[in-house]
Amino acid sequence: MSTNPVAPETGPLPGVSPSTAELARVAAERAAEQLAPPAPVRLADVVPAPERVHPDPAGDFTLPPDAALRVSPAGRDVAEQLAGWLRPPTGFPLPVTDVADPGPDAPLTLTVSAAGGTTGGDAPGGDAALGDEGYRLDVTATGVRLTADTPAGLFHGAQTLRQLLPAAVESATTVAERWTVPGGTIVDRPRFPYRGAMLDVARHFFGVEDVLRMVDHLARYKLNHLHLHLTDDQGWRIAVDSWPRLAEVGGATGVGGGPGGWYTPDDYRRIVAYAARRHVTVVPEIDLPGHTNAALVAYPELAPSKTAPPPYTGTDVGFSYVDPADERTYAFVADVFGEVAALTPGPWLHLGGDEAFKVPAASYRAFVERAQALVAATGKTVVGWHQLAPAEHVDGRVLQWWGTNGDDPETADAVRRGARLILSPGNHAYLDMKYAPDTPIGHDWAGLIDVRRAYDWDPGDHVHGVPAEAVLGVEAPLWTESLTTRAELEFMLFPRLPAVAELGWSPRSTHDWAGFRARLAGHGPRWATAGITFHPAPEIPWPTTATKIPRQPTGPVRPTTLTHQD
Ligand code: TNX
C-alpha cells in the first residue's frame, strides 16, 4: 500500500523539543505503517451510513481501462470532479461525455445524470423522493449508474462511489489494482439539512490552502456547511474596505504572538467558490459584541473607554466588547455585515453573541436585537450562539447550541418562539477537546471526547424541550487556541469528524456504535494514502498487520487554561 501521511509543514523546528505537530506526525506515521491492506470494500461500509443499502454480490463491477462517464448536462461538473479523483490512481483516461438522456443499460460506463424529478420509488424497499441532496446508486455487472434530482445529490453519490472503490483510489499516483465496486443498490438522503464544521481562523490564522483542504474533508463525509469564525480577540481575519484597519491592524496578531494574517476579498471569494463547487456553503461569523479586542485595537472609538487596548495574544475570553451605547458601533456593524454579506452567496450570517460577560443583560439583549435586524437588512438569515436566545425572534433565526448539559429553558423558549437549532454540544461535538488525558494538543474544559463520545448522542433529542423538527442539523467546531498547523487540525478532525457527519446524515435507525467503528476502521488506510493526518484512536479496530494497536503520541502535554461557562 502506498502511504504518504506526512504533510510537508509538520517537521519539528530546529532546536526545539518535539513539537505537537511532530508528535501528531509520528502518531500518523505509526498508524499508517501498521495498517494492513484493507479487506475488499462492502456496499454497507459507507460513512455516513446510507439510508438504504441492498447488496448484490452477483453485481460487482470492475472498472475497465476504457470506462467513460456519460453525463446529463446538469451533472457535468460533478462528473468532471469524479473523473478528477479517479484518473490519478487508475491511470485511466475516463473521458466525460455529454449524453442528454443516458440509457440505463450503457455497458461498462459510469452514468451520471441529474435527471430532475427522479425518485427512489422503484428502489427495493421504499418510495421516498431523493430530494435536494439524495442520490441513488446502482452497481450491476455491466456498469454503475448514479442518479439524483440535483447536482448536490449527484456529488454526494459520487463521494459514496469513491468510498466503494479500493483504498488505493486515494493515491496521487497510478496504482496497479482491480478497481472493483461492490454490486447492489444504495438509496440515500440526509436526516438533517444542515451538516457542518467550524474552523476558528481567528486564534491562529490558517491560509486559503488549508481552508480548501478542510472543505475537501467536509465534502468526503457529506457535510455541507463550513462555518468560518473570522473574528475574535486575537485577530480579525477578513478585509473590510470601509474599515481597513480591522484587517491591517486587527489581523496582524494571533495566539502566542504569531504573525496573524487575513483574507482579502479575493481570498474569501476563492474559498466560497471552491466550497460551492463541492456543495459546501460558507457561513461567515463576525463575533459580536464580545470577542472583539482585535477590532478595538484597530478602532478605539468602538471601545467603551474610547482608548485602544493592547493587542491580545492569550487565550482568556469574555473581557472585551464593542460599546453598545454608541451609535458609531451600529454603523460599524452595518458596514461590516453589508460587506461580508455581499461577498457571501450562502443564506447565513453568524453574529456570534457568546461570552459577552462584561455587557449587562439588558444592553446585551438590545445590542443583539439591533444586530439581528442589521443581518436581516442584508437579506441574510441570522445565526448566533445560543446566548442569543433571550432576544426577540427574527424570521428564520437559528441558534447554535454549544452547552454541555442539554438543559437550557431560555433556548427551549426561543425555539418555541420560532428559532431552529444547530447542535454543537461542547461535550460531544467540540473537536478541540482532547481525545484522552495524554492527547498533546487541545482542551478539556468540556471533558475528553473520544470517538465514541463524538458518536453516541442524538441531535434529535439532545436539548430538553427542543423537538427534532426544530433541529436544523449538527456542526463540529474546531477552535484553534492550541492548534497551529494543518496536521494538527487533521489530527483533531480525524476520526471524529466522520462521527459527527454520520449523526447529521444517517437515519437514526442506522445508529450503532459497533457497526460504525467497524466501518470507520476501513477509512484509516484511505486517510493514510491521501496524506491526511489522523489520531489512531484505540477504540477503532484499524486493520493492522501486527495485532498491536498503534501507540498514542506521547510527550509534553500543553497545560489547558481555558474555562468556559455556557
Ligand atoms: C468556547 S464556544 C468559546 C470559544 C473558545 C472555545 C474553546 C464558544 C461560542 N466560545 O471562544 O475558543 O470555547 O473550546
Coordinates of C-alpha atoms and ligand atoms in Angstrom, one line a residue:
M1 CA 0.0 0.0 0.0
S2 CA 1.4 3.4 -0.8
T3 CA 1.3 5.8 2.1
N4 CA 2.3 9.4 2.5
P5 CA 0.8 10.6 5.7
V6 CA 3.2 13.4 6.3
A7 CA 2.2 17.0 5.4
P8 CA 5.4 18.9 4.5
E9 CA 4.9 21.7 7.1
T10 CA 4.9 19.3 10.1
G11 CA 8.6 19.0 10.7
P12 CA 10.0 20.0 14.1
L13 CA 11.6 23.4 14.5
P14 CA 15.3 23.2 14.9
G15 CA 16.5 23.0 18.5
V16 CA 13.0 22.7 19.9
S17 CA 11.8 19.7 21.9
P18 CA 9.3 17.6 19.8
S19 CA 6.6 19.9 18.7
T20 CA 3.0 18.8 18.9
A21 CA 2.9 18.8 15.1
E22 CA 5.8 16.4 15.2
L23 CA 4.0 14.2 17.7
A24 CA 0.9 14.1 15.6
R25 CA 3.1 13.3 12.5
V26 CA 4.8 10.4 14.3
A27 CA 1.5 9.1 15.5
A28 CA 0.1 9.2 12.0
E29 CA 3.2 7.6 10.6
R30 CA 3.0 4.7 13.1
A31 CA -0.7 4.3 12.4
A32 CA -0.1 4.2 8.6
E33 CA 2.8 1.8 8.9
Q34 CA 0.7 -0.7 10.9
L35 CA -2.3 -0.6 8.7
A36 CA -2.8 -3.9 6.8
P37 CA -4.0 -3.8 3.2
P38 CA -7.7 -3.3 3.6
A39 CA -10.3 -6.1 3.0
P40 CA -12.4 -5.6 -0.1
V41 CA -15.0 -2.8 0.4
R42 CA -18.5 -3.9 1.1
L43 CA -21.5 -1.9 -0.1
A44 CA -22.6 -1.3 3.5
D45 CA -19.2 0.1 4.5
V46 CA -20.0 3.7 3.6
V47 CA -19.6 6.6 6.1
P48 CA -22.0 8.2 6.8
A49 CA -24.3 5.2 6.7
P50 CA -26.7 5.4 3.8
E51 CA -30.4 5.3 4.3
R52 CA -30.9 2.0 2.4
V53 CA -28.4 -0.5 1.2
H54 CA -29.2 -3.6 -0.8
P55 CA -26.0 -5.6 -1.7
D56 CA -26.0 -7.9 -4.7
P57 CA -22.8 -10.0 -4.7
A58 CA -23.6 -11.0 -8.3
G59 CA -23.5 -7.4 -9.4
D60 CA -19.8 -6.5 -8.6
F61 CA -18.5 -4.2 -11.4
T62 CA -14.8 -3.8 -12.3
L63 CA -13.9 -0.5 -14.0
P64 CA -12.3 -1.3 -17.3
P65 CA -9.4 0.9 -18.6
D66 CA -11.7 2.3 -21.4
A67 CA -14.5 3.3 -19.0
A68 CA -16.2 6.6 -19.8
L69 CA -18.5 8.8 -17.7
R70 CA -21.7 9.6 -19.6
V71 CA -23.5 12.5 -18.1
S72 CA -26.5 14.7 -18.5
P73 CA -25.7 18.5 -18.7
A74 CA -26.6 19.3 -15.1
G75 CA -24.3 16.6 -13.8
R76 CA -21.3 17.7 -15.9
D77 CA -19.4 19.4 -13.2
V78 CA -19.8 16.5 -10.7
A79 CA -18.7 14.0 -13.4
E80 CA -15.6 16.1 -14.0
Q81 CA -14.8 16.1 -10.3
L82 CA -15.4 12.4 -10.1
A83 CA -13.1 11.8 -13.1
G84 CA -10.5 14.1 -11.4
W85 CA -10.5 11.9 -8.3
L86 CA -10.3 8.6 -10.3
R87 CA -7.8 9.4 -13.1
P88 CA -4.6 9.7 -11.0
P89 CA -4.9 6.3 -9.1
T90 CA -6.3 4.3 -12.1
G91 CA -4.3 5.9 -14.8
F92 CA -7.5 5.5 -17.0
P93 CA -8.4 8.4 -19.3
L94 CA -12.1 8.4 -18.1
P95 CA -13.5 10.8 -20.7
V96 CA -16.6 12.7 -19.7
T97 CA -19.2 12.7 -22.4
D98 CA -22.4 14.5 -22.6
V99 CA -25.5 12.4 -23.1
A100 CA -28.8 14.2 -23.0
D101 CA -30.6 11.1 -21.9
P102 CA -28.2 8.5 -20.7
G103 CA -29.5 5.0 -21.3
P104 CA -29.9 2.8 -18.2
D105 CA -28.1 -0.1 -19.7
A106 CA -25.0 1.5 -21.2
P107 CA -22.4 -1.3 -20.8
L108 CA -19.2 -0.7 -18.9
T109 CA -19.8 3.0 -18.3
L110 CA -20.4 5.2 -15.4
T111 CA -23.6 7.1 -15.9
V112 CA -24.2 10.3 -14.0
S113 CA -27.4 12.2 -14.6
A114 CA -29.2 14.9 -12.8
A115 CA -32.5 13.6 -14.1
G116 CA -34.9 16.1 -12.4
G117 CA -37.9 14.5 -10.8
T118 CA -36.1 11.3 -10.2
T119 CA -37.4 9.4 -7.2
G120 CA -36.3 6.3 -5.3
G121 CA -39.7 5.0 -6.0
D122 CA -38.6 1.9 -7.8
A123 CA -35.9 1.2 -5.3
P124 CA -36.2 -2.0 -3.3
G125 CA -37.8 -1.2 0.0
G126 CA -39.0 2.4 -0.3
D127 CA -40.7 5.1 -2.2
A128 CA -39.1 8.3 -0.9
A129 CA -38.1 11.2 -3.2
L130 CA -34.4 11.8 -3.3
G131 CA -34.9 15.5 -2.6
D132 CA -32.3 18.2 -2.6
E133 CA -29.4 16.1 -1.6
G134 CA -30.3 12.4 -2.1
Y135 CA -29.0 10.0 -4.7
R136 CA -29.4 6.5 -6.0
L137 CA -26.5 4.3 -6.9
D138 CA -27.0 1.1 -8.9
V139 CA -24.0 -1.2 -9.4
T140 CA -24.5 -4.1 -11.7
A141 CA -22.1 -6.4 -13.5
T142 CA -22.4 -4.2 -16.6
G143 CA -22.0 -0.8 -15.1
V144 CA -22.5 1.9 -12.5
R145 CA -25.4 4.3 -12.6
L146 CA -25.8 7.3 -10.3
T147 CA -28.9 9.4 -10.4
A148 CA -30.1 12.3 -8.4
D149 CA -32.5 15.2 -8.6
T150 CA -29.8 17.8 -8.1
P151 CA -26.1 18.3 -8.6
A152 CA -25.7 18.3 -4.8
G153 CA -27.3 14.8 -4.7
L154 CA -25.0 13.6 -7.5
F155 CA -22.0 15.0 -5.7
H156 CA -22.9 13.1 -2.5
G157 CA -23.4 9.9 -4.6
A158 CA -20.0 10.4 -6.3
Q159 CA -18.4 10.6 -2.8
T160 CA -20.1 7.3 -2.0
L161 CA -18.8 5.7 -5.2
R162 CA -15.3 6.9 -4.3
Q163 CA -15.6 5.2 -0.9
L164 CA -16.7 1.9 -2.6
L165 CA -13.5 1.7 -4.6
P166 CA -10.4 0.2 -3.0
A167 CA -8.4 2.5 -0.6
A168 CA -5.8 3.0 -3.3
V169 CA -8.3 5.3 -5.0
E170 CA -6.8 7.9 -2.7
S171 CA -3.4 7.6 -4.2
A172 CA -2.0 10.6 -6.1
T173 CA -0.1 8.3 -8.4
T174 CA -1.2 5.3 -10.5
V175 CA -1.6 2.0 -8.7
A176 CA -2.0 -1.4 -10.2
E177 CA -5.3 -2.5 -8.7
R178 CA -8.6 -4.2 -9.7
W179 CA -11.0 -1.2 -9.5
T180 CA -14.0 -3.2 -8.3
V181 CA -17.2 -1.6 -6.9
P182 CA -19.4 -4.0 -4.8
G183 CA -22.7 -4.8 -6.5
G184 CA -26.1 -3.6 -5.4
T185 CA -28.2 -0.5 -4.8
I186 CA -27.9 2.4 -2.4
V187 CA -30.8 4.9 -2.0
D188 CA -29.7 7.7 0.3
R189 CA -30.6 11.1 1.5
P190 CA -29.8 13.1 4.7
R191 CA -31.6 13.2 8.0
F192 CA -30.8 16.9 8.6
P193 CA -30.4 19.7 6.0
Y194 CA -27.5 21.4 7.9
R195 CA -24.4 19.4 8.5
G196 CA -21.2 21.4 9.1
A197 CA -17.9 22.0 10.8
M198 CA -16.4 25.3 12.1
L199 CA -12.8 26.4 11.7
D200 CA -11.5 29.1 14.1
V201 CA -9.2 31.1 11.9
A202 CA -9.0 34.0 14.4
R203 CA -7.0 32.4 17.3
H204 CA -4.5 31.0 14.8
F205 CA -4.8 32.1 11.2
F206 CA -5.0 29.4 8.5
G207 CA -4.3 30.3 4.9
V208 CA -6.6 29.7 1.9
E209 CA -5.0 26.4 1.0
D210 CA -5.6 25.0 4.5
V211 CA -9.2 26.0 4.3
L212 CA -9.7 24.5 0.9
R213 CA -8.3 21.2 2.2
M214 CA -10.8 21.4 5.1
V215 CA -13.6 21.8 2.5
D216 CA -12.4 18.6 0.9
H217 CA -12.5 16.8 4.2
L218 CA -16.1 18.0 4.8
A219 CA -17.2 17.0 1.3
R220 CA -15.9 13.5 1.7
Y221 CA -18.4 12.9 4.5
K222 CA -21.3 14.8 3.0
L223 CA -21.0 17.8 5.3
N224 CA -22.5 20.8 3.5
H225 CA -21.6 23.9 5.6
L226 CA -18.2 25.4 6.6
H227 CA -18.6 28.0 9.4
L228 CA -15.6 30.3 9.5
H229 CA -15.0 32.0 12.8
L230 CA -13.5 35.1 11.2
T231 CA -13.0 37.5 14.2
D232 CA -12.0 37.2 17.8
D233 CA -9.9 38.9 20.4
Q234 CA -6.7 37.7 18.9
G235 CA -7.3 38.6 15.3
W236 CA -9.6 40.0 12.6
R237 CA -9.3 37.9 9.5
I238 CA -11.4 39.4 6.8
A239 CA -10.6 42.7 5.0
V240 CA -13.4 45.2 5.2
D241 CA -13.0 48.1 2.7
S242 CA -14.9 50.7 4.7
W243 CA -12.9 49.9 7.9
P244 CA -9.5 49.0 6.6
R245 CA -7.6 48.9 9.9
L246 CA -9.7 45.9 11.0
A247 CA -7.6 43.6 8.9
E248 CA -4.5 45.7 8.6
V249 CA -4.1 46.2 12.3
G250 CA -6.5 43.8 13.9
G251 CA -5.3 41.0 11.6
A252 CA -1.7 41.3 12.5
T253 CA -1.8 39.2 15.7
G254 CA -2.7 35.7 16.8
V255 CA -2.4 33.5 19.9
G256 CA 1.1 33.2 21.2
G257 CA 2.3 36.2 19.3
G258 CA 2.3 34.6 15.8
P259 CA 2.2 36.7 12.6
G260 CA -1.6 36.6 12.1
G261 CA -3.0 37.1 8.6
W262 CA -6.3 37.8 6.9
Y263 CA -8.3 37.1 3.8
T264 CA -8.6 39.6 1.1
P265 CA -12.0 39.7 -0.7
D266 CA -10.4 37.7 -3.5
D267 CA -9.1 35.1 -1.0
Y268 CA -12.6 34.8 0.6
R269 CA -14.2 34.6 -2.9
R270 CA -11.9 31.8 -3.7
I271 CA -12.8 29.8 -0.6
V272 CA -16.5 30.4 -1.2
A273 CA -16.3 29.3 -4.9
Y274 CA -14.2 26.2 -4.1
A275 CA -16.7 25.3 -1.4
A276 CA -19.7 25.9 -3.7
R277 CA -18.3 23.6 -6.3
R278 CA -18.2 20.9 -3.6
H279 CA -21.7 21.8 -2.5
V280 CA -20.5 23.3 0.7
T281 CA -22.0 26.6 1.9
V282 CA -19.7 29.0 3.7
V283 CA -21.2 30.6 6.9
P284 CA -19.2 33.6 7.9
E285 CA -19.1 34.6 11.6
I286 CA -18.4 38.1 12.9
D287 CA -18.4 37.6 16.7
L288 CA -20.2 40.5 18.5
P289 CA -20.4 42.2 20.9
G290 CA -17.7 40.3 22.8
H291 CA -14.6 38.6 21.5
T292 CA -13.7 42.0 19.8
N293 CA -10.3 43.0 21.2
A294 CA -8.7 43.0 17.8
A295 CA -11.4 45.4 16.4
L296 CA -10.9 47.7 19.4
V297 CA -7.1 47.8 18.8
A298 CA -7.8 48.8 15.2
Y299 CA -10.6 51.3 16.1
P300 CA -10.5 52.6 19.7
E301 CA -13.7 54.6 19.0
L302 CA -15.6 51.3 19.3
A303 CA -14.3 50.6 22.8
P304 CA -16.4 51.7 25.8
S305 CA -13.3 53.6 27.1
K306 CA -12.5 55.1 23.7
T307 CA -8.9 54.1 24.2
A308 CA -7.1 51.3 22.4
P309 CA -6.5 48.2 24.5
P310 CA -3.2 46.4 23.9
P311 CA -3.3 43.6 21.3
Y312 CA -4.3 40.3 22.9
T313 CA -2.4 37.1 22.2
G314 CA -3.5 35.0 25.2
T315 CA -6.5 32.6 25.4
D316 CA -8.8 34.1 28.0
V317 CA -12.3 35.0 27.0
G318 CA -15.1 37.4 28.0
F319 CA -13.2 40.6 28.7
S320 CA -13.7 42.7 25.5
Y321 CA -16.8 44.2 23.9
V322 CA -17.8 46.9 21.5
D323 CA -19.6 49.9 23.0
P324 CA -23.4 49.1 22.9
A325 CA -24.2 52.7 23.9
D326 CA -22.5 54.4 20.9
E327 CA -24.3 54.8 17.5
R328 CA -20.9 54.6 15.8
T329 CA -20.9 50.9 16.9
Y330 CA -24.0 50.2 14.8
A331 CA -22.6 52.0 11.8
F332 CA -19.6 49.7 12.1
V333 CA -21.8 46.6 12.5
A334 CA -23.9 47.6 9.5
D335 CA -20.8 48.3 7.3
V336 CA -19.1 45.0 8.2
F337 CA -22.3 42.9 7.8
G338 CA -23.0 44.6 4.5
E339 CA -19.6 43.9 3.0
V340 CA -19.4 40.3 4.3
A341 CA -22.9 39.6 3.1
A342 CA -22.1 40.9 -0.3
L343 CA -19.2 38.5 -0.6
T344 CA -21.2 35.6 0.7
P345 CA -23.6 33.7 -1.7
G346 CA -25.0 31.5 1.1
P347 CA -28.1 32.5 3.1
W348 CA -26.4 32.7 6.5
L349 CA -24.6 35.4 8.6
H350 CA -23.4 34.3 12.0
L351 CA -23.2 37.2 14.5
G352 CA -21.6 35.3 17.4
G353 CA -23.0 36.5 20.7
D354 CA -21.1 34.2 23.0
E355 CA -19.3 35.1 26.3
A356 CA -20.0 38.9 26.4
F357 CA -19.6 38.6 30.1
K358 CA -19.0 42.3 30.7
V359 CA -22.1 43.6 29.0
P360 CA -25.2 43.8 31.3
A361 CA -28.1 41.6 30.2
A362 CA -30.4 44.4 29.1
S363 CA -27.7 46.1 27.0
Y364 CA -26.7 42.8 25.6
R365 CA -30.2 42.0 24.5
A366 CA -30.8 45.4 23.0
F367 CA -27.5 45.1 21.1
V368 CA -28.4 41.7 19.8
E369 CA -31.8 42.8 18.6
R370 CA -30.3 45.6 16.6
A371 CA -27.6 43.4 15.2
Q372 CA -30.2 40.8 14.2
A373 CA -32.1 43.5 12.4
L374 CA -28.9 44.6 10.6
V375 CA -28.3 41.0 9.5
A376 CA -31.9 40.8 8.2
A377 CA -31.3 44.1 6.3
T378 CA -28.6 42.4 4.3
G379 CA -31.0 39.7 3.2
K380 CA -29.2 37.0 5.2
T381 CA -30.6 34.8 7.9
V382 CA -29.4 35.2 11.5
V383 CA -27.3 32.5 13.1
G384 CA -25.8 33.0 16.5
W385 CA -24.5 31.1 19.5
H386 CA -27.4 30.1 21.9
Q387 CA -26.7 33.0 24.2
L388 CA -28.8 35.0 21.7
A389 CA -31.9 33.1 22.9
P390 CA -33.4 35.8 25.1
A391 CA -33.5 38.3 22.2
E392 CA -36.7 38.6 20.2
H393 CA -37.2 36.3 17.3
V394 CA -36.4 37.3 13.8
D395 CA -37.5 35.4 10.7
G396 CA -35.6 32.2 10.3
R397 CA -33.3 32.8 13.2
V398 CA -31.0 29.9 14.0
L399 CA -29.2 29.3 17.4
Q400 CA -26.1 27.2 17.7
W401 CA -26.2 25.1 20.9
W402 CA -22.7 24.7 22.5
G403 CA -23.8 23.9 26.0
T404 CA -22.7 20.8 27.9
N405 CA -25.8 19.7 29.8
G406 CA -28.6 19.8 27.2
D407 CA -30.8 21.8 29.6
D408 CA -31.5 25.4 28.9
P409 CA -35.0 26.9 29.4
E410 CA -34.1 30.1 27.5
T411 CA -33.0 28.1 24.4
A412 CA -36.1 25.9 24.6
D413 CA -38.2 29.1 24.9
A414 CA -36.5 30.7 21.9
V415 CA -37.3 27.6 19.9
R416 CA -41.0 27.9 20.9
R417 CA -40.9 31.4 19.6
G418 CA -39.6 30.1 16.2
A419 CA -35.9 29.6 16.4
R420 CA -34.2 26.5 14.9
L421 CA -31.2 24.9 16.4
I422 CA -27.8 23.7 15.2
L423 CA -26.4 21.2 17.6
S424 CA -22.7 21.6 18.7
P425 CA -22.8 20.3 22.2
G426 CA -19.4 21.1 23.8
N427 CA -19.1 17.7 25.4
H428 CA -19.7 15.7 22.2
A429 CA -19.0 17.9 19.1
Y430 CA -16.2 20.2 20.2
L431 CA -13.3 18.8 18.2
D432 CA -10.8 21.0 20.0
M433 CA -11.3 18.8 23.1
K434 CA -8.6 16.2 23.8
Y435 CA -9.4 12.5 23.0
A436 CA -7.7 11.3 26.2
P437 CA -5.7 12.8 29.1
D438 CA -2.4 12.3 27.1
T439 CA -3.6 14.0 23.9
P440 CA -0.8 16.5 23.4
I441 CA -3.0 19.3 21.9
G442 CA -6.5 20.6 22.6
H443 CA -8.5 21.5 25.7
D444 CA -10.5 19.6 28.2
W445 CA -12.9 22.2 29.7
A446 CA -15.9 20.3 28.2
G447 CA -14.4 16.9 29.0
L448 CA -12.5 14.4 27.0
I449 CA -14.1 13.4 23.7
D450 CA -13.1 10.0 22.3
V451 CA -14.6 8.7 19.1
R452 CA -17.4 7.0 20.9
R453 CA -18.4 10.2 22.8
A454 CA -18.4 12.1 19.5
Y455 CA -20.7 9.5 18.0
D456 CA -23.0 8.4 20.9
W457 CA -25.6 11.1 21.1
D458 CA -28.7 12.0 19.2
P459 CA -29.1 15.6 17.8
G460 CA -32.9 14.9 17.6
D461 CA -33.5 14.8 21.3
H462 CA -30.4 16.4 22.8
V463 CA -31.7 19.7 24.2
H464 CA -34.5 19.4 26.6
G465 CA -37.8 20.9 25.3
V466 CA -36.5 21.1 21.7
P467 CA -38.3 18.7 19.3
A468 CA -36.4 17.0 16.4
E469 CA -38.4 19.2 13.9
A470 CA -36.7 22.3 15.3
V471 CA -33.3 20.8 14.8
L472 CA -31.7 22.2 11.6
G473 CA -28.7 20.0 12.0
V474 CA -25.2 19.5 13.6
E475 CA -21.9 21.2 13.5
A476 CA -18.5 20.2 14.8
P477 CA -16.5 23.3 15.9
L478 CA -12.7 23.3 15.8
W479 CA -11.3 26.1 18.0
T480 CA -7.6 26.8 17.4
E481 CA -6.1 28.2 20.6
S482 CA -3.8 25.2 20.7
L483 CA -3.7 24.3 17.0
T484 CA -1.1 25.8 14.6
T485 CA -0.6 23.5 11.7
R486 CA -2.7 21.7 9.1
A487 CA -1.5 18.4 10.6
E488 CA -2.8 19.4 14.0
L489 CA -6.2 20.4 12.6
E490 CA -6.4 17.0 10.8
F491 CA -5.3 15.1 14.0
M492 CA -8.3 16.6 15.8
L493 CA -10.7 16.2 12.9
F494 CA -10.0 12.6 12.1
P495 CA -11.6 10.3 13.1
R496 CA -14.2 12.4 15.0
L497 CA -15.4 14.5 12.1
P498 CA -16.9 11.4 10.3
A499 CA -18.7 10.5 13.6
V500 CA -20.5 13.9 13.7
A501 CA -21.1 13.7 9.9
E502 CA -22.9 10.4 10.4
L503 CA -25.1 11.9 13.1
G504 CA -26.1 14.7 10.7
W505 CA -26.7 12.5 7.6
S506 CA -27.8 9.0 8.6
P507 CA -31.2 7.9 9.8
R508 CA -31.3 7.2 13.5
S509 CA -32.3 3.6 12.7
T510 CA -28.7 3.0 11.4
H511 CA -27.1 4.3 14.6
D512 CA -24.9 1.6 16.0
W513 CA -21.5 2.1 17.7
A514 CA -20.2 -1.4 16.9
G515 CA -21.1 -1.1 13.2
F516 CA -19.8 2.4 13.0
R517 CA -16.4 1.6 14.5
A518 CA -16.0 -1.3 12.1
R519 CA -16.9 0.8 9.0
L520 CA -14.7 3.7 10.2
A521 CA -11.7 1.4 10.6
G522 CA -11.6 0.9 6.8
H523 CA -11.1 4.7 6.4
G524 CA -7.7 4.6 8.1
P525 CA -5.9 3.3 5.0
R526 CA -7.8 5.8 2.9
W527 CA -6.6 8.7 5.1
A528 CA -3.0 7.3 5.2
T529 CA -3.0 7.0 1.4
A530 CA -4.4 10.5 1.0
G531 CA -1.8 12.0 3.3
I532 CA -4.4 13.0 5.9
T533 CA -3.0 13.0 9.5
F534 CA -5.3 11.2 11.9
H535 CA -5.4 10.1 15.5
P536 CA -5.1 6.3 15.7
A537 CA -7.9 6.1 18.3
P538 CA -7.5 2.9 20.3
E539 CA -11.3 2.2 20.2
I540 CA -11.3 1.7 16.4
P541 CA -10.3 -1.7 15.1
W542 CA -7.9 -0.4 12.4
P543 CA -6.8 -3.1 10.0
T544 CA -3.3 -3.8 11.4
T545 CA -0.6 -6.2 10.3
A546 CA 0.5 -6.5 13.9
T547 CA -2.2 -7.1 16.5
K548 CA -0.7 -4.2 18.4
I549 CA -2.8 -1.0 18.4
P550 CA -0.8 2.0 17.2
R551 CA 0.7 3.9 20.1
Q552 CA -0.7 7.3 21.2
P553 CA 1.5 10.3 20.7
T554 CA 3.5 11.0 23.9
G555 CA 5.4 13.9 25.1
P556 CA 4.9 17.3 26.7
V557 CA 1.2 18.0 27.3
R558 CA 0.3 21.6 27.0
P559 CA -1.4 22.9 30.0
T560 CA -5.1 23.7 29.5
T561 CA -6.0 27.0 30.9
L562 CA -9.4 27.5 29.3
T563 CA -12.5 27.5 31.4
H564 CA -15.9 28.3 30.0
Q565 CA -19.4 28.7 31.1
D566 CA -22.5 28.4 28.9
Ligands
TNX1 C1 -15.8 28.5 23.9 S1 -18.0 28.0 22.1 C2 -15.8 29.5 23.0 C3 -14.6 29.9 22.3 C4 -13.4 29.1 22.7 C5 -13.8 27.6 22.9 C6 -12.7 26.7 23.3 C7 -18.0 29.5 22.1 C8 -19.1 30.0 21.5 N1 -17.0 30.2 22.7 O1 -14.4 31.2 22.4 O2 -12.5 29.1 21.7 O3 -14.8 27.6 23.9 O4 -13.1 25.4 23.4

